[in-house]
Amino acid sequence: MTSNQRNLANFFIRTYGCQMNELDTEIMVGQLEKKGLKRTFDEEDADLLIFNTCSIRDLAERKVMGKIGQLGRSKAKRPIIGITGCMAMAKKETLFKKLPNVDFVLGTNNITDLGTVLDEVLETKRPSLRTDDQFEENLDYLVAKRDDKVKAYVSIIRGCNKFCTYCVVPYTRGQEVSRPPEDIVQECQKLVDNGYKEITLLGQNVNSYGKDKKEWNCLFHDLLYRLDQIPGLERVRFMTSHPIDITKELMEAIRDLPSLCEFVHFPIQAGSSRILRKMHRIYTKEQYLEKVAMLKEIVPNVSLGTDIIVGFPTETDEEFQMTYDVMKEIRYSVAFIFAYSARKGTPAMRWKDDIPESVKLERVHKLMELQEGIYAEQRQEFLGQTVEVLVEKRNKDGKLKGRTRCWKNVVFESDKELVGTLQNIDIHSFNHQTLIGNLSESLILA
Ligand code: 5AD
Ligand code: SF4
């Protein structure tokens, strides 16, 4: 710590966007705490404010710009303000012009530089910018400071080489860079030693894991077999997957590995093959359905999740209907539905954003209504079933809350000591989002 840095006692950090950002925040928190700074959840009280931002849709960016624009104006003691994450990469030095109160901009590939950049800002009192295109593998993941005590995110690959035409991620997170398998196994082992029971492996496209490092001889499914060997690691999940890269070996791993949950986030994005081609998704609807059929054959109890974009340029009512029909056919157990948002620098900008916002919203609502009906039917199907729940926490109302292997929320009444254990729960009812049950007679892990 430099002498100047003693001025910074505490920091506030806010995360926008996806799980990758959540993990990057945990790493930054760990780094700052190691430097002796304390985390505060009171923005007004902080000497350092960090906004870990998202660029995926226009609204995500506008929210942050509005928020930061308002900051530090009323305070006599001005905090240091930093922007990290995807917006830092997308807007780089232009952020200093748009938001003159910002002191540093740190890209997704430069988290390791946080300490140096802070020193620089404090010493020079001038804005500092680090936005490398390439990710260097020297990021210390082990420093991450996690709030959750039962589940943890572990990064296995950063970046994306797929270049879907609507998406900023390949530009904001760069090329795919896999993390050495030994490091991943070591981190997972350490987490289990510290009491963690569930790990979600993170990457923009986890199925690409290892393809950039052929010499490691460790593809995604190989990594899963290695992780399954860790005693005490009860559950492994992964996200996100590109359907084209979901292999038979991966499907067999889901069938065969006790730790691997039978849930695959398998985003189709759209139900029309013409739109999929324009999106550069590199599969047709038929090829996607074939993959789903194969997965269901190999893992009959698998649950599927998806992301959907409606209102992609030139999407007709008939093409939207194809998305509706495919969702009705597949009956996803999780679906995230988005209105297309034109992003600067993406190939889709070459087409006019021609679907009116009102039509996009109407399409989003139609799909949400469909999905609500499917969720309600799925909850009904759980009645009378016994499910395995990993107990995550005690809610404010005193009930215990956890999830099934297929990602459904469950609540039940019991003792706080059960947090962090697996329990069999008999489902007797449900409310809007959640299954409700009782401890089953057969405890499977105390
Ligand atoms: N507009 C709307 N949704 C988008 N997504 C990615 N880019 C855009 C965009 N420009 C959605 C995709 C992706 C999810 C993380 O966000 O569905 O899978
Ligand atoms: Fe974006 Fe497509 Fe890569 Fe997913 S696979 S991050 S949607 S470019």
CSV table of C-alpha atoms and ligand atoms in Angstrom, one decimal:
chain,number,residue,atom,x,y,z
A,1,MET,CA,0.0,0.0,0.0
A,2,THR,CA,1.4,3.4,-0.8
A,3,SER,CA,1.2,6.2,1.7
A,4,ASN,CA,-1.4,7.9,-0.4
A,5,GLN,CA,-3.6,5.0,-0.3
A,6,ARG,CA,-4.2,5.2,3.5
A,7,ASN,CA,-6.7,7.9,2.5
A,8,LEU,CA,-9.0,5.3,1.2
A,9,ALA,CA,-10.7,3.6,4.1
A,10,ASN,CA,-13.7,1.9,2.4
A,11,PHE,CA,-15.3,1.1,-0.9
A,12,PHE,CA,-18.7,0.5,-2.4
A,13,ILE,CA,-19.2,-1.7,-5.4
A,14,ARG,CA,-22.3,-2.3,-7.5
A,15,THR,CA,-22.6,-5.1,-10.0
A,16,TYR,CA,-24.8,-5.0,-13.1
A,17,GLY,CA,-25.4,-7.8,-15.5
A,18,CYS,CA,-24.4,-11.5,-15.6
A,19,GLN,CA,-22.8,-14.0,-13.3
A,20,MET,CA,-19.4,-13.3,-14.9
A,21,ASN,CA,-19.6,-9.8,-13.5
A,22,GLU,CA,-20.7,-11.1,-10.1
A,23,LEU,CA,-17.6,-13.2,-10.0
A,24,ASP,CA,-15.4,-10.3,-11.2
A,25,THR,CA,-16.9,-8.2,-8.4
A,26,GLU,CA,-16.0,-10.9,-5.8
A,27,ILE,CA,-12.4,-10.9,-7.1
A,28,MET,CA,-12.2,-7.1,-6.9
A,29,VAL,CA,-13.7,-7.1,-3.4
A,30,GLY,CA,-11.0,-9.7,-2.4
A,31,GLN,CA,-8.2,-7.6,-3.9
A,32,LEU,CA,-9.4,-4.4,-2.1
A,33,GLU,CA,-9.9,-6.1,1.2
A,34,LYS,CA,-6.4,-7.5,0.9
A,35,LYS,CA,-5.1,-4.0,0.5
A,36,GLY,CA,-6.8,-3.1,3.8
A,37,LEU,CA,-10.0,-1.4,2.5
A,38,LYS,CA,-13.3,-2.2,4.0
A,39,ARG,CA,-16.4,-2.9,2.0
A,40,THR,CA,-19.4,-0.6,2.8
A,41,PHE,CA,-23.0,-1.0,1.4
A,42,ASP,CA,-23.6,2.6,2.0
A,43,GLU,CA,-22.8,4.5,-1.1
A,44,GLU,CA,-22.8,7.9,0.6
A,45,ASP,CA,-20.2,6.7,3.1
A,46,ALA,CA,-17.6,5.4,0.6
A,47,ASP,CA,-14.2,6.8,-0.3
A,48,LEU,CA,-14.2,4.6,-3.5
A,49,LEU,CA,-17.1,3.8,-5.7
A,50,ILE,CA,-16.8,1.1,-8.3
A,51,PHE,CA,-19.5,0.3,-10.9
A,52,ASN,CA,-19.0,-3.1,-12.5
A,53,THR,CA,-21.1,-2.5,-15.6
A,54,CYS,CA,-22.9,-4.4,-18.4
A,55,SER,CA,-23.4,-3.5,-22.0
A,56,ILE,CA,-25.5,-6.3,-23.3
A,57,ARG,CA,-28.6,-4.1,-23.8
A,58,ASP,CA,-29.1,-0.4,-24.1
A,59,LEU,CA,-31.1,-0.2,-20.9
A,60,ALA,CA,-28.3,-1.7,-18.9
A,61,GLU,CA,-25.9,1.0,-20.1
A,62,ARG,CA,-28.4,3.9,-19.7
A,63,LYS,CA,-29.1,2.9,-16.1
A,64,VAL,CA,-25.4,3.1,-15.2
A,65,MET,CA,-24.7,6.4,-17.1
A,66,GLY,CA,-27.7,8.0,-15.3
A,67,LYS,CA,-26.5,6.7,-12.0
A,68,ILE,CA,-22.9,7.8,-12.3
A,69,GLY,CA,-23.8,11.2,-13.8
A,70,GLN,CA,-25.6,12.0,-10.5
A,71,LEU,CA,-22.7,11.0,-8.2
A,72,GLY,CA,-20.4,13.0,-6.1
A,73,ARG,CA,-22.1,16.3,-6.8
A,74,SER,CA,-23.4,17.1,-3.4
A,75,LYS,CA,-20.4,15.8,-1.4
A,76,ALA,CA,-17.8,18.0,0.1
A,77,LYS,CA,-15.4,15.0,0.1
A,78,ARG,CA,-15.4,13.7,-3.4
A,79,PRO,CA,-15.1,9.9,-3.7
A,80,ILE,CA,-12.9,8.1,-6.3
A,81,ILE,CA,-15.2,6.8,-9.0
A,82,GLY,CA,-14.3,3.8,-11.2
A,83,ILE,CA,-16.1,2.0,-14.0
A,84,THR,CA,-15.2,-1.6,-14.7
A,85,GLY,CA,-16.8,-4.3,-16.7
A,86,CYS,CA,-18.3,-4.5,-20.3
A,87,MET,CA,-19.2,-0.8,-20.6
A,88,ALA,CA,-15.6,0.1,-19.7
A,89,MET,CA,-14.5,-2.0,-22.7
A,90,ALA,CA,-17.3,-0.8,-25.0
A,91,LYS,CA,-16.8,3.0,-24.3
A,92,LYS,CA,-13.2,3.2,-23.1
A,93,GLU,CA,-11.9,6.8,-22.9
A,94,THR,CA,-15.1,8.3,-24.1
A,95,LEU,CA,-16.5,7.6,-20.6
A,96,PHE,CA,-14.2,10.4,-19.2
A,97,LYS,CA,-15.8,12.9,-21.6
A,98,LYS,CA,-19.4,11.8,-20.9
A,99,LEU,CA,-18.9,11.4,-17.2
A,100,PRO,CA,-16.2,13.9,-16.0
A,101,ASN,CA,-16.5,12.7,-12.4
A,102,VAL,CA,-15.0,9.3,-13.4
A,103,ASP,CA,-11.4,8.7,-12.2
A,104,PHE,CA,-10.6,5.3,-13.7
A,105,VAL,CA,-11.9,2.9,-16.4
A,106,LEU,CA,-10.8,-0.7,-16.1
A,107,GLY,CA,-11.7,-3.3,-18.7
A,108,THR,CA,-12.8,-6.9,-18.2
A,109,ASN,CA,-9.3,-8.1,-19.0
A,110,ASN,CA,-7.6,-5.8,-16.5
A,111,ILE,CA,-9.0,-6.7,-13.1
A,112,THR,CA,-5.5,-7.6,-12.0
A,113,ASP,CA,-4.5,-4.0,-12.5
A,114,LEU,CA,-7.1,-2.6,-10.0
A,115,GLY,CA,-4.5,-1.9,-7.3
A,116,THR,CA,-2.0,-0.2,-9.6
A,117,VAL,CA,-4.7,1.9,-11.2
A,118,LEU,CA,-5.9,3.1,-7.8
A,119,ASP,CA,-2.3,4.0,-6.8
A,120,GLU,CA,-1.9,5.9,-10.1
A,121,VAL,CA,-5.1,7.9,-9.6
A,122,LEU,CA,-4.2,8.8,-6.1
A,123,GLU,CA,-0.7,9.9,-6.9
A,124,THR,CA,-1.3,11.7,-10.2
A,125,LYS,CA,-4.9,12.9,-9.5
A,126,ARG,CA,-5.4,12.3,-13.2
A,127,PRO,CA,-7.9,9.8,-14.8
A,128,SER,CA,-6.5,6.3,-15.6
A,129,LEU,CA,-7.5,3.9,-18.3
A,130,ARG,CA,-6.7,0.2,-18.8
A,131,THR,CA,-8.7,-1.7,-21.5
A,132,ASP,CA,-6.6,-4.5,-23.0
A,133,ASP,CA,-8.1,-6.6,-25.8
A,134,GLN,CA,-6.5,-9.8,-24.6
A,135,PHE,CA,-7.0,-11.5,-21.3
A,136,GLU,CA,-3.8,-12.3,-19.5
A,137,GLU,CA,-4.0,-15.5,-17.4
A,138,ASN,CA,-2.4,-14.0,-14.3
A,139,LEU,CA,-5.7,-13.2,-12.6
A,140,ASP,CA,-5.7,-14.4,-9.0
A,141,TYR,CA,-9.1,-16.1,-8.7
A,142,LEU,CA,-8.3,-17.4,-5.3
A,143,VAL,CA,-8.5,-13.9,-3.8
A,144,ALA,CA,-12.3,-13.8,-4.5
A,145,LYS,CA,-14.4,-12.8,-1.5
A,146,ARG,CA,-17.7,-14.6,-1.7
A,147,ASP,CA,-20.9,-13.7,0.3
A,148,ASP,CA,-22.6,-17.0,-0.3
A,149,LYS,CA,-21.3,-19.9,1.9
A,150,VAL,CA,-22.8,-22.8,0.0
A,151,LYS,CA,-22.6,-22.1,-3.7
A,152,ALA,CA,-19.7,-20.5,-5.6
A,153,TYR,CA,-19.0,-19.4,-9.2
A,154,VAL,CA,-15.7,-20.6,-10.7
A,155,SER,CA,-14.5,-19.2,-14.0
A,156,ILE,CA,-13.2,-21.8,-16.5
A,157,ILE,CA,-13.0,-19.8,-19.8
A,158,ARG,CA,-13.2,-16.1,-20.5
A,159,GLY,CA,-14.3,-14.4,-23.8
A,160,CYS,CA,-16.2,-15.6,-26.7
A,161,ASN,CA,-15.3,-16.5,-30.3
A,162,LYS,CA,-18.8,-17.0,-31.6
A,163,PHE,CA,-19.7,-13.5,-32.9
A,164,CYS,CA,-23.4,-13.7,-32.9
A,165,THR,CA,-24.4,-10.6,-34.9
A,166,TYR,CA,-26.4,-8.9,-32.1
A,167,CYS,CA,-23.9,-9.4,-29.3
A,168,VAL,CA,-21.2,-7.2,-27.8
A,169,VAL,CA,-19.6,-9.9,-25.7
A,170,PRO,CA,-16.8,-10.9,-28.2
A,171,TYR,CA,-15.8,-7.2,-28.2
A,172,THR,CA,-16.2,-6.5,-24.5
A,173,ARG,CA,-14.7,-9.7,-23.2
A,174,GLY,CA,-12.3,-10.6,-26.1
A,175,GLN,CA,-11.2,-13.9,-27.4
A,176,GLU,CA,-11.7,-17.2,-25.7
A,177,VAL,CA,-9.0,-18.0,-23.1
A,178,SER,CA,-9.3,-21.2,-21.1
A,179,ARG,CA,-8.0,-21.5,-17.6
A,180,PRO,CA,-5.6,-24.3,-16.8
A,181,PRO,CA,-7.5,-27.4,-15.5
A,182,GLU,CA,-5.1,-27.8,-12.5
A,183,ASP,CA,-6.0,-24.3,-11.3
A,184,ILE,CA,-9.7,-25.0,-11.7
A,185,VAL,CA,-9.5,-28.2,-9.8
A,186,GLN,CA,-7.4,-26.6,-7.1
A,187,GLU,CA,-9.9,-23.7,-6.7
A,188,CYS,CA,-12.8,-26.2,-6.5
A,189,GLN,CA,-11.0,-28.3,-4.0
A,190,LYS,CA,-10.3,-25.3,-1.8
A,191,LEU,CA,-13.9,-24.2,-2.0
A,192,VAL,CA,-15.1,-27.7,-0.9
A,193,ASP,CA,-12.5,-27.6,1.9
A,194,ASN,CA,-14.1,-24.4,3.0
A,195,GLY,CA,-17.6,-25.9,3.1
A,196,TYR,CA,-18.9,-25.1,-0.4
A,197,LYS,CA,-21.2,-27.8,-1.8
A,198,GLU,CA,-22.2,-26.5,-5.2
A,199,ILE,CA,-20.0,-24.9,-8.0
A,200,THR,CA,-21.2,-23.2,-11.1
A,201,LEU,CA,-18.6,-23.2,-13.8
A,202,LEU,CA,-18.7,-20.0,-15.7
A,203,GLY,CA,-17.9,-19.0,-19.3
A,204,GLN,CA,-19.6,-17.3,-22.1
A,205,ASN,CA,-19.4,-20.6,-23.9
A,206,VAL,CA,-18.2,-23.2,-21.5
A,207,ASN,CA,-18.4,-25.9,-24.2
A,208,SER,CA,-15.4,-24.3,-25.9
A,209,TYR,CA,-13.3,-25.0,-22.9
A,210,GLY,CA,-9.8,-26.3,-23.8
A,211,LYS,CA,-10.2,-25.9,-27.6
A,212,ASP,CA,-7.8,-22.9,-27.5
A,213,LYS,CA,-5.2,-25.1,-25.6
A,214,LYS,CA,-5.1,-28.4,-27.4
A,215,GLU,CA,-1.8,-29.3,-25.7
A,216,TRP,CA,-3.7,-29.6,-22.4
A,217,ASN,CA,-5.8,-32.5,-23.8
A,218,CYS,CA,-8.7,-31.5,-21.6
A,219,LEU,CA,-12.0,-30.5,-23.2
A,220,PHE,CA,-15.1,-29.5,-21.2
A,221,HIS,CA,-16.3,-33.0,-20.5
A,222,ASP,CA,-12.8,-34.1,-19.5
A,223,LEU,CA,-12.8,-31.2,-16.9
A,224,LEU,CA,-16.2,-32.4,-15.6
A,225,TYR,CA,-14.8,-35.9,-15.0
A,226,ARG,CA,-11.9,-34.4,-13.1
A,227,LEU,CA,-14.2,-32.3,-10.9
A,228,ASP,CA,-16.5,-35.2,-10.2
A,229,GLN,CA,-13.5,-36.8,-8.4
A,230,ILE,CA,-13.5,-34.2,-5.7
A,231,PRO,CA,-15.0,-35.7,-2.6
A,232,GLY,CA,-17.7,-33.5,-1.0
A,233,LEU,CA,-18.4,-31.6,-4.2
A,234,GLU,CA,-22.1,-32.4,-4.3
A,235,ARG,CA,-23.3,-30.4,-7.3
A,236,VAL,CA,-21.7,-29.0,-10.4
A,237,ARG,CA,-23.6,-26.7,-12.8
A,238,PHE,CA,-22.3,-24.8,-15.8
A,239,MET,CA,-23.3,-21.8,-17.8
A,240,THR,CA,-23.6,-20.8,-20.6
A,241,SER,CA,-23.6,-23.2,-23.5
A,242,HIS,CA,-23.8,-22.6,-27.2
A,243,PRO,CA,-26.0,-25.4,-28.6
A,244,ILE,CA,-23.7,-26.1,-31.5
A,245,ASP,CA,-20.9,-27.1,-29.1
A,246,ILE,CA,-23.0,-29.4,-26.9
A,247,THR,CA,-21.4,-32.8,-27.6
A,248,LYS,CA,-22.5,-36.4,-27.1
A,249,GLU,CA,-19.6,-36.7,-24.6
A,250,LEU,CA,-21.1,-33.9,-22.5
A,251,MET,CA,-24.5,-35.4,-22.6
A,252,GLU,CA,-23.1,-38.7,-21.4
A,253,ALA,CA,-21.2,-36.9,-18.6
A,254,ILE,CA,-24.5,-35.4,-17.4
A,255,ARG,CA,-26.0,-38.9,-17.4
A,256,ASP,CA,-23.0,-40.5,-15.7
A,257,LEU,CA,-21.5,-38.0,-13.3
A,258,PRO,CA,-23.3,-37.9,-9.9
A,259,SER,CA,-22.2,-34.4,-9.2
A,260,LEU,CA,-23.4,-32.9,-12.5
A,261,CYS,CA,-26.9,-31.5,-12.3
A,262,GLU,CA,-29.4,-32.5,-15.0
A,263,PHE,CA,-30.0,-28.9,-16.1
A,264,VAL,CA,-28.6,-27.4,-19.3
A,265,HIS,CA,-29.0,-23.7,-20.2
A,266,PHE,CA,-29.3,-24.3,-24.0
A,267,PRO,CA,-30.3,-20.9,-25.5
A,268,ILE,CA,-32.1,-21.2,-28.9
A,269,GLN,CA,-32.6,-17.4,-29.2
A,270,ALA,CA,-35.2,-17.7,-32.0
A,271,GLY,CA,-37.4,-20.3,-33.6
A,272,SER,CA,-37.0,-19.2,-37.3
A,273,SER,CA,-34.0,-20.6,-39.2
A,274,ARG,CA,-33.8,-17.5,-41.3
A,275,ILE,CA,-33.5,-15.3,-38.2
A,276,LEU,CA,-31.0,-17.8,-36.7
A,277,ARG,CA,-28.9,-17.4,-39.8
A,278,LYS,CA,-29.0,-13.7,-39.6
A,279,MET,CA,-28.0,-13.9,-35.9
A,280,HIS,CA,-25.1,-16.1,-37.0
A,281,ARG,CA,-26.1,-18.8,-34.5
A,282,ILE,CA,-24.7,-21.5,-36.8
A,283,TYR,CA,-27.6,-23.9,-36.4
A,284,THR,CA,-31.0,-24.2,-37.8
A,285,LYS,CA,-34.1,-24.8,-35.8
A,286,GLU,CA,-34.1,-28.4,-37.0
A,287,GLN,CA,-30.5,-29.0,-35.9
A,288,TYR,CA,-31.3,-27.5,-32.5
A,289,LEU,CA,-34.3,-29.7,-32.1
A,290,GLU,CA,-32.2,-32.8,-33.0
A,291,LYS,CA,-29.7,-31.8,-30.3
A,292,VAL,CA,-32.5,-31.5,-27.8
A,293,ALA,CA,-33.9,-34.9,-28.8
A,294,MET,CA,-30.5,-36.5,-28.4
A,295,LEU,CA,-30.0,-34.9,-25.0
A,296,LYS,CA,-33.4,-36.1,-23.8
A,297,GLU,CA,-32.7,-39.6,-25.0
A,298,ILE,CA,-29.4,-39.7,-23.2
A,299,VAL,CA,-30.6,-37.8,-20.1
A,300,PRO,CA,-34.4,-38.4,-19.9
A,301,ASN,CA,-34.9,-36.3,-16.7
A,302,VAL,CA,-33.0,-33.3,-18.1
A,303,SER,CA,-34.4,-29.8,-17.7
A,304,LEU,CA,-33.6,-27.1,-20.2
A,305,GLY,CA,-33.2,-23.3,-20.0
A,306,THR,CA,-33.1,-20.8,-22.8
A,307,ASP,CA,-32.5,-17.2,-23.8
A,308,ILE,CA,-34.8,-15.7,-26.4
A,309,ILE,CA,-34.5,-12.5,-28.4
A,310,VAL,CA,-37.6,-11.1,-30.0
A,311,GLY,CA,-37.8,-8.3,-32.5
A,312,PHE,CA,-34.5,-9.0,-34.2
A,313,PRO,CA,-34.3,-6.8,-37.4
A,314,THR,CA,-36.8,-8.0,-40.1
A,315,GLU,CA,-38.5,-10.6,-37.8
A,316,THR,CA,-42.0,-11.1,-39.1
A,317,ASP,CA,-45.1,-12.1,-37.2
A,318,GLU,CA,-44.8,-15.6,-38.7
A,319,GLU,CA,-41.2,-15.9,-37.6
A,320,PHE,CA,-42.1,-14.7,-34.1
A,321,GLN,CA,-44.8,-17.4,-34.1
A,322,MET,CA,-42.1,-20.0,-34.8
A,323,THR,CA,-40.3,-18.9,-31.6
A,324,TYR,CA,-43.6,-19.2,-29.7
A,325,ASP,CA,-44.2,-22.6,-31.1
A,326,VAL,CA,-40.8,-23.9,-30.4
A,327,MET,CA,-41.0,-22.8,-26.8
A,328,LYS,CA,-44.4,-24.4,-26.5
A,329,GLU,CA,-42.9,-27.6,-27.8
A,330,ILE,CA,-39.8,-27.7,-25.7
A,331,ARG,CA,-41.3,-26.5,-22.4
A,332,TYR,CA,-38.2,-24.9,-20.9
A,333,SER,CA,-38.0,-24.9,-17.2
A,334,VAL,CA,-36.2,-21.5,-17.3
A,335,ALA,CA,-36.5,-18.9,-20.0
A,336,PHE,CA,-35.1,-15.4,-20.2
A,337,ILE,CA,-36.9,-13.3,-22.8
A,338,PHE,CA,-35.4,-10.1,-24.2
A,339,ALA,CA,-36.4,-7.5,-26.7
A,340,TYR,CA,-33.6,-6.9,-29.3
A,341,SER,CA,-31.4,-4.0,-28.5
A,342,ALA,CA,-29.2,-2.6,-31.2
A,343,ARG,CA,-25.6,-2.4,-30.0
A,344,LYS,CA,-22.9,-0.2,-31.4
A,345,GLY,CA,-20.1,-2.1,-33.1
A,346,THR,CA,-22.0,-5.3,-33.6
A,347,PRO,CA,-22.6,-6.7,-37.1
A,348,ALA,CA,-26.4,-6.5,-36.7
A,349,MET,CA,-26.1,-2.7,-36.7
A,350,ARG,CA,-25.9,-2.9,-40.5
A,351,TRP,CA,-29.6,-3.7,-40.5
A,352,LYS,CA,-32.2,-1.2,-39.6
A,353,ASP,CA,-33.7,-1.8,-36.1
A,354,ASP,CA,-37.1,-1.9,-37.9
A,355,ILE,CA,-39.4,-3.7,-35.4
A,356,PRO,CA,-41.2,-1.0,-33.4
A,357,GLU,CA,-40.6,-1.1,-29.6
A,358,SER,CA,-44.3,-1.6,-29.0
A,359,VAL,CA,-44.3,-4.7,-31.2
A,360,LYS,CA,-41.1,-6.0,-29.5
A,361,LEU,CA,-42.8,-5.5,-26.1
A,362,GLU,CA,-46.0,-7.2,-27.2
A,363,ARG,CA,-43.9,-10.2,-28.4
A,364,VAL,CA,-42.0,-10.3,-25.1
A,365,HIS,CA,-45.4,-10.3,-23.2
A,366,LYS,CA,-46.8,-13.1,-25.3
A,367,LEU,CA,-43.8,-15.3,-24.6
A,368,MET,CA,-43.9,-14.5,-20.9
A,369,GLU,CA,-47.5,-15.4,-20.7
A,370,LEU,CA,-46.8,-18.7,-22.5
A,371,GLN,CA,-43.9,-19.4,-20.1
A,372,GLU,CA,-46.0,-18.6,-17.1
A,373,GLY,CA,-48.5,-21.2,-18.1
A,374,ILE,CA,-45.7,-23.7,-18.6
A,375,TYR,CA,-44.1,-22.9,-15.2
A,376,ALA,CA,-47.5,-23.4,-13.6
A,377,GLU,CA,-48.0,-26.8,-15.2
A,378,GLN,CA,-44.5,-27.8,-14.2
A,379,ARG,CA,-45.1,-26.8,-10.6
A,380,GLN,CA,-48.3,-28.8,-10.6
A,381,GLU,CA,-46.3,-31.8,-11.8
A,382,PHE,CA,-44.0,-31.6,-8.7
A,383,LEU,CA,-46.9,-32.1,-6.3
A,384,GLY,CA,-46.5,-35.3,-4.4
A,385,GLN,CA,-42.9,-35.7,-5.6
A,386,THR,CA,-39.8,-36.0,-3.3
A,387,VAL,CA,-36.9,-33.8,-4.5
A,388,GLU,CA,-33.3,-33.4,-3.5
A,389,VAL,CA,-32.7,-29.9,-2.2
A,390,LEU,CA,-29.4,-28.2,-1.4
A,391,VAL,CA,-30.3,-25.9,1.5
A,392,GLU,CA,-28.8,-22.5,0.7
A,393,LYS,CA,-30.1,-20.1,3.4
A,394,ARG,CA,-32.7,-19.2,5.9
A,395,ASN,CA,-35.2,-16.6,4.6
A,396,LYS,CA,-36.3,-13.6,6.6
A,397,ASP,CA,-39.6,-15.4,7.4
A,398,GLY,CA,-37.5,-18.2,9.1
A,399,LYS,CA,-38.1,-20.8,6.3
A,400,LEU,CA,-35.2,-22.6,4.7
A,401,LYS,CA,-34.7,-22.1,1.0
A,402,GLY,CA,-32.8,-24.2,-1.5
A,403,ARG,CA,-32.9,-25.5,-5.0
A,404,THR,CA,-33.5,-28.8,-6.7
A,405,ARG,CA,-30.9,-30.2,-9.1
A,406,CYS,CA,-33.1,-28.8,-11.9
A,407,TRP,CA,-32.9,-25.3,-10.5
A,408,LYS,CA,-36.4,-25.0,-9.0
A,409,ASN,CA,-36.7,-23.0,-5.8
A,410,VAL,CA,-38.0,-24.9,-2.8
A,411,VAL,CA,-38.9,-23.7,0.7
A,412,PHE,CA,-39.6,-25.7,3.9
A,413,GLU,CA,-39.7,-25.3,7.6
A,414,SER,CA,-36.8,-26.7,9.7
A,415,ASP,CA,-33.7,-25.8,11.7
A,416,LYS,CA,-31.1,-23.3,10.5
A,417,GLU,CA,-28.4,-26.1,11.0
A,418,LEU,CA,-29.5,-27.7,7.8
A,419,VAL,CA,-28.1,-24.8,5.7
A,420,GLY,CA,-25.4,-26.3,3.5
A,421,THR,CA,-26.8,-29.9,3.5
A,422,LEU,CA,-28.7,-31.9,1.0
A,423,GLN,CA,-32.3,-32.9,2.1
A,424,ASN,CA,-35.1,-34.8,0.6
A,425,ILE,CA,-38.2,-32.7,0.5
A,426,ASP,CA,-41.8,-33.9,-0.1
A,427,ILE,CA,-43.5,-31.2,-2.2
A,428,HIS,CA,-47.1,-30.5,-1.1
A,429,SER,CA,-47.9,-27.1,-2.6
A,430,PHE,CA,-46.5,-24.1,-4.3
A,431,ASN,CA,-46.8,-20.3,-4.6
A,432,HIS,CA,-46.0,-18.1,-7.6
A,433,GLN,CA,-42.3,-19.0,-8.0
A,434,THR,CA,-41.6,-21.5,-5.4
A,435,LEU,CA,-42.3,-25.1,-4.5
A,436,ILE,CA,-43.3,-25.7,-0.8
A,437,GLY,CA,-42.6,-28.9,1.1
A,438,ASN,CA,-41.7,-30.8,4.2
A,439,LEU,CA,-38.6,-32.7,5.2
A,440,SER,CA,-39.0,-36.2,4.0
A,441,GLU,CA,-38.7,-39.2,6.3
A,442,SER,CA,-35.5,-40.2,4.6
A,443,LEU,CA,-32.6,-37.8,5.4
A,444,ILE,CA,-29.9,-38.2,2.7
A,445,LEU,CA,-27.2,-36.1,4.3
A,446,ALA,CA,-27.1,-34.6,7.7
B,1,5AD,N1,-30.4,-7.5,-27.6
B,1,5AD,C1,-31.2,-8.3,-26.8
B,1,5AD,N2,-30.7,-9.4,-26.1
B,1,5AD,C2,-29.4,-9.7,-26.2
B,1,5AD,N3,-28.7,-10.7,-25.7
B,1,5AD,C3,-27.4,-10.5,-26.1
B,1,5AD,N4,-27.3,-9.5,-26.9
B,1,5AD,C4,-28.5,-8.9,-27.0
B,1,5AD,C5,-29.0,-7.8,-27.7
B,1,5AD,N5,-28.3,-7.0,-28.5
B,1,5AD,C6,-29.3,-11.7,-24.9
B,1,5AD,C7,-29.1,-13.1,-25.5
B,1,5AD,C8,-28.0,-13.7,-24.7
B,1,5AD,C9,-28.3,-13.1,-23.3
B,1,5AD,C10,-27.2,-13.2,-22.3
B,1,5AD,O1,-28.6,-11.8,-23.6
B,1,5AD,O2,-30.3,-13.8,-25.4
B,1,5AD,O3,-28.1,-15.1,-24.6
B,2,SF4,FE1,-22.8,-13.4,-27.3
B,2,SF4,FE2,-23.2,-15.4,-29.0
B,2,SF4,FE3,-20.9,-15.3,-27.6
B,2,SF4,FE4,-23.3,-15.9,-26.4
B,2,SF4,S1,-22.3,-17.2,-28.0
B,2,SF4,S2,-21.7,-14.4,-25.7
B,2,SF4,S3,-24.7,-14.6,-27.5
B,2,SF4,S4,-21.6,-13.9,-29.2
